[in-house]
Structure formats: structure tokens, C-alpha cells
Amino acid sequence: MAGKDNILYDNHGRVMNYLRLAVTDRCNLRCFYCMPEEGIKYVPKNDLLSYEEMERLIRLLATMGIRKVRITGGEPFVRKGMIDFLERITVIEGIEQVHITTNGTMTANLIPRLQKMGIKSINLSLDSLNPDRFFEITRRNVFYKVRETLDALIEAGMPTKINAVVMEGKNEQDILPMVELTKELPISVRFIEEMPFNGSGKDGSGIKWNYVEILSHIRSRYPDLEKIGDRPFSTSQNFRIPGWEGSVGVIPAFSRTFCGTCNRIRITPKGMLKTCLYDDGVFNVRDLLRNGASDEQLRAAFLDALSNRAKNGFEAERNRQFGMPVKESMSTIGG
Ligand code: SAM
Ligand code: SF4
């Protein structure tokens, strides 16, 4: 099955049509579940994939069946030249959708250009509606900027999802107010289980707020919460409260219930291909590019990587050779 007609299938028969590209590991926030307070050791600039290299990869992957690209990071908009890059990749033949995940601190006034170039949607990371709790979580006092971005996205009619990581003792008070945002706003609020990628090397003893707990908490206040259809390959289970404008989702990112339909590959800022969020990287695409690989050689390397893909995130985690996930910061993967 793997690699039929150069199309990216894995050894379990799953098609790969979605690329998550982390364009930088740098960030202007320090969300404690993602990065330690002192930050991480950033990749030297020359070791980051260049814009030209990323564009070549997207063009190549489009010929192998990739149709959707999500730009993530680090914070994508801290990298200079991002808008020009986005303008180039949104017109690549075969790429049907480009989406962005952002912390929203530098995004508000870019929205008209993002809309004009056809960015399909924005995922805005916002873990609290309370400025003090926002500060406690992100270690930066910029709640109002993110709120301004949310308001501007809605005003512009840009399809928007809020991503909120739910953490014991940090923001459980925000779950219901965030659900209540969907009463008037046509957005999707998705609650994500905390994953062990915090760059600190410290692992907790599992999580209290798994998707079952989050849903039961919402149901205790809103018993009429009803299930709605999930899109193909969706990682979120989606719900709504009858009559409300928006929807609510839960993403079992730690429980990993969605691996059976996983259609995504990841490329990190320094060019590591990950065929699972939980693996420690399969091969370095940047090194191949810089060693003069032809498109044919690159295609062969991708097909080979997919022919040996872990069945699920648990297997990928067991197969890791370079230490526990907690040593990695999510900003070096992209989420
Ligand atoms: N800086 C951008 C942002 O925050 O949206 C993009 C990169 S960030 C790494 C992508 C997503 O990963 C965010 O929604 C963030 O909340 C999520 N994330 C980061 N660390 C996480 C963790 N340990 N567990 C669950 N989600 C995490
Ligand atoms: Fe930065 Fe996003 Fe990580 Fe927060 S989650 S530290 S905004 S990369």
C-alpha cells in the first residue's frame, strides 16, 4: 500500500494529505505547558529551514497528495518575511487549504492580508478569558492583544477556532465561560488535553483533565450538549448547545483516541520529519535538501519513512530513542 503512485500512504493504509509545518521555534510567550520560563535553546538561524527550502518541500509534497498545510511554530508571526512566504505557498498547485495556528499577539492587523491571500482559518491559542490567569499561564501580560485579535477575526468573518489547553489548578474556571463564548460567536472552542511536551524535562503523573472529564464538566452545566458530526480525519470530537452560534470540541491529544485515522505529517523548524507527534523524528529533510537531493530522491525518502510508521502515538512514544517527550518543547514541533 505504502507509496502507491507516489501518493503518501503509510504501512497501515492511511493516506497522508495534511502537512503541519513549524516555521520557527521562536516565540514571544512562555506558556508553561510548552516552554520553560527561561525559554529554550533556539535553533541557530542557519539551521532553520529557509523559506525557499520550505516552499520547495510544499511543492514537492503537493505532488504526493498533500492538500492541506497548517503553518505553526513557535509563533509563526515572529519570523520576518512570514506574510510573503504565506502569499507564495497559498498559490501552490495542489494545495487546497492553508491554515495558521497562532498565539494572536501579533496577528490583529494582518487579518485583511491573510484573508485576501485565502488563508482558510485561524486557530487562536487562548487558555483563559481572565487577564491574570492568562499572565500566569503565558508569563506575558498581553491578554488584551489576543482578545483584540479574536474580536478582529470575528469582525472580519474569518473562520476561527480557539484552542485552550485545560490544566489542573490553572484554568479549569475558564471551561464554562469559554463554552459560553459560543452562545453569540460563530467560533469553535476546542479544549485540548495537556501533553508532556514542555521542554522542562519534568513529567507530571498523568492529567486530571482528560477529554472525558472536560465533557462531563460541560455536561454538568449544559446537559443538552449535543454531538455534531466530525469532519473526516478530525482530531476533535465536536458538540453544540442547541440554538447557540458556535460549537465546542475536545481534543484527546494525550489519550490519543484518534490515531486510527491520522492523516498528518509534521516538519519541524530544523527540518525533521515526524510521522507522529510522539515520535522523535524519522529523518532530517533539511540535510537531504542541503546535500543536493533531487526531487526523486526526496520523494523516495518520504515514501520510505511512511512505510515504517508507528500504528499510534503510544507505539511511537515507546519507540523513541532520544529521551522522553517532556524534554522537547512543543514550540520545536508545532503541536
Ligand atoms: N505559538 C502558536 C500558538 O500558541 O498557537 C503556535 C504553536 S503552539 C506550539 C501550537 C499549539 O500547541 C497551541 O494551541 C498550544 O496551546 C499547543 N500546545 C503547546 N504545548 C502543548 C502541550 N504541552 N499540550 C497540549 N497542547 C500544547
Ligand atoms: Fe509560544 Fe505557542 Fe508555545 Fe505558547 S504554545 S509558548 S505561544 S509556541
PDB file of C-alpha atoms and ligand atoms in Angstrom, residues 24-35 72-76 101-105 125 127 137-139 165 197 329-332 334, ligand 2:
ATOM      1  CA  THR A  24      10.155  28.685  13.700  1.00  0.00           C
ATOM      2  CA  ASP A  25      10.901  27.527  17.227  1.00  0.00           C
ATOM      3  CA  ARG A  26      10.982  31.121  18.498  1.00  0.00           C
ATOM      4  CA  CYS A  27       8.139  32.588  20.485  1.00  0.00           C
ATOM      5  CA  ASN A  28       7.250  35.778  22.321  1.00  0.00           C
ATOM      6  CA  LEU A  29       5.247  33.926  25.018  1.00  0.00           C
ATOM      7  CA  ARG A  30       6.369  31.326  27.543  1.00  0.00           C
ATOM      8  CA  CYS A  31       3.270  29.163  28.040  1.00  0.00           C
ATOM      9  CA  PHE A  32       4.334  26.969  30.919  1.00  0.00           C
ATOM     10  CA  TYR A  33       2.985  23.752  29.336  1.00  0.00           C
ATOM     11  CA  CYS A  34       5.135  24.425  26.250  1.00  0.00           C
ATOM     12  CA  MET A  35       8.359  26.173  27.277  1.00  0.00           C
ATOM     13  CA  THR A  72       2.551  26.710  13.148  1.00  0.00           C
ATOM     14  CA  GLY A  73       5.635  27.095  15.329  1.00  0.00           C
ATOM     15  CA  GLY A  74       6.841  28.612  17.751  1.00  0.00           C
ATOM     16  CA  GLU A  75       4.938  31.714  16.907  1.00  0.00           C
ATOM     17  CA  PRO A  76       4.774  31.967  13.098  1.00  0.00           C
ATOM     18  CA  THR A 101      -2.112  28.387  14.363  1.00  0.00           C
ATOM     19  CA  THR A 102      -1.060  31.499  16.267  1.00  0.00           C
ATOM     20  CA  ASN A 103      -0.975  32.926  19.754  1.00  0.00           C
ATOM     21  CA  GLY A 104      -2.645  36.014  18.317  1.00  0.00           C
ATOM     22  CA  THR A 105      -0.352  38.573  19.920  1.00  0.00           C
ATOM     23  CA  SER A 125      -4.500  29.727  21.240  1.00  0.00           C
ATOM     24  CA  ASP A 127      -6.287  29.339  27.546  1.00  0.00           C
ATOM     25  CA  ILE A 137      -0.071  30.662  32.071  1.00  0.00           C
ATOM     26  CA  THR A 138       1.819  32.533  29.338  1.00  0.00           C
ATOM     27  CA  ARG A 139       4.149  34.554  31.611  1.00  0.00           C
ATOM     28  CA  VAL A 165      -5.234  23.574  26.937  1.00  0.00           C
ATOM     29  CA  PHE A 197       5.959  18.371  25.661  1.00  0.00           C
ATOM     30  CA  SER A 329       9.181  21.844  23.764  1.00  0.00           C
ATOM     31  CA  MET A 330       6.033  21.916  21.665  1.00  0.00           C
ATOM     32  CA  SER A 331       7.420  25.055  20.041  1.00  0.00           C
ATOM     33  CA  THR A 332      10.036  22.866  18.343  1.00  0.00           C
ATOM     34  CA  GLY A 334       4.355  22.745  16.220  1.00  0.00           C
TER      35      GLY A 334
HETATM   36 FE1  SF4 B   2       4.637  30.100  22.267  1.00  0.00          FE
HETATM   37 FE2  SF4 B   2       2.588  28.774  21.288  1.00  0.00          FE
HETATM   38 FE3  SF4 B   2       4.365  27.539  22.904  1.00  0.00          FE
HETATM   39 FE4  SF4 B   2       2.737  29.377  23.912  1.00  0.00          FE
HETATM   40  S1  SF4 B   2       2.132  27.421  22.995  1.00  0.00           S
HETATM   41  S2  SF4 B   2       4.975  29.240  24.276  1.00  0.00           S
HETATM   42  S3  SF4 B   2       2.516  30.788  22.262  1.00  0.00           S
HETATM   43  S4  SF4 B   2       4.763  28.336  20.895  1.00  0.00           S
END
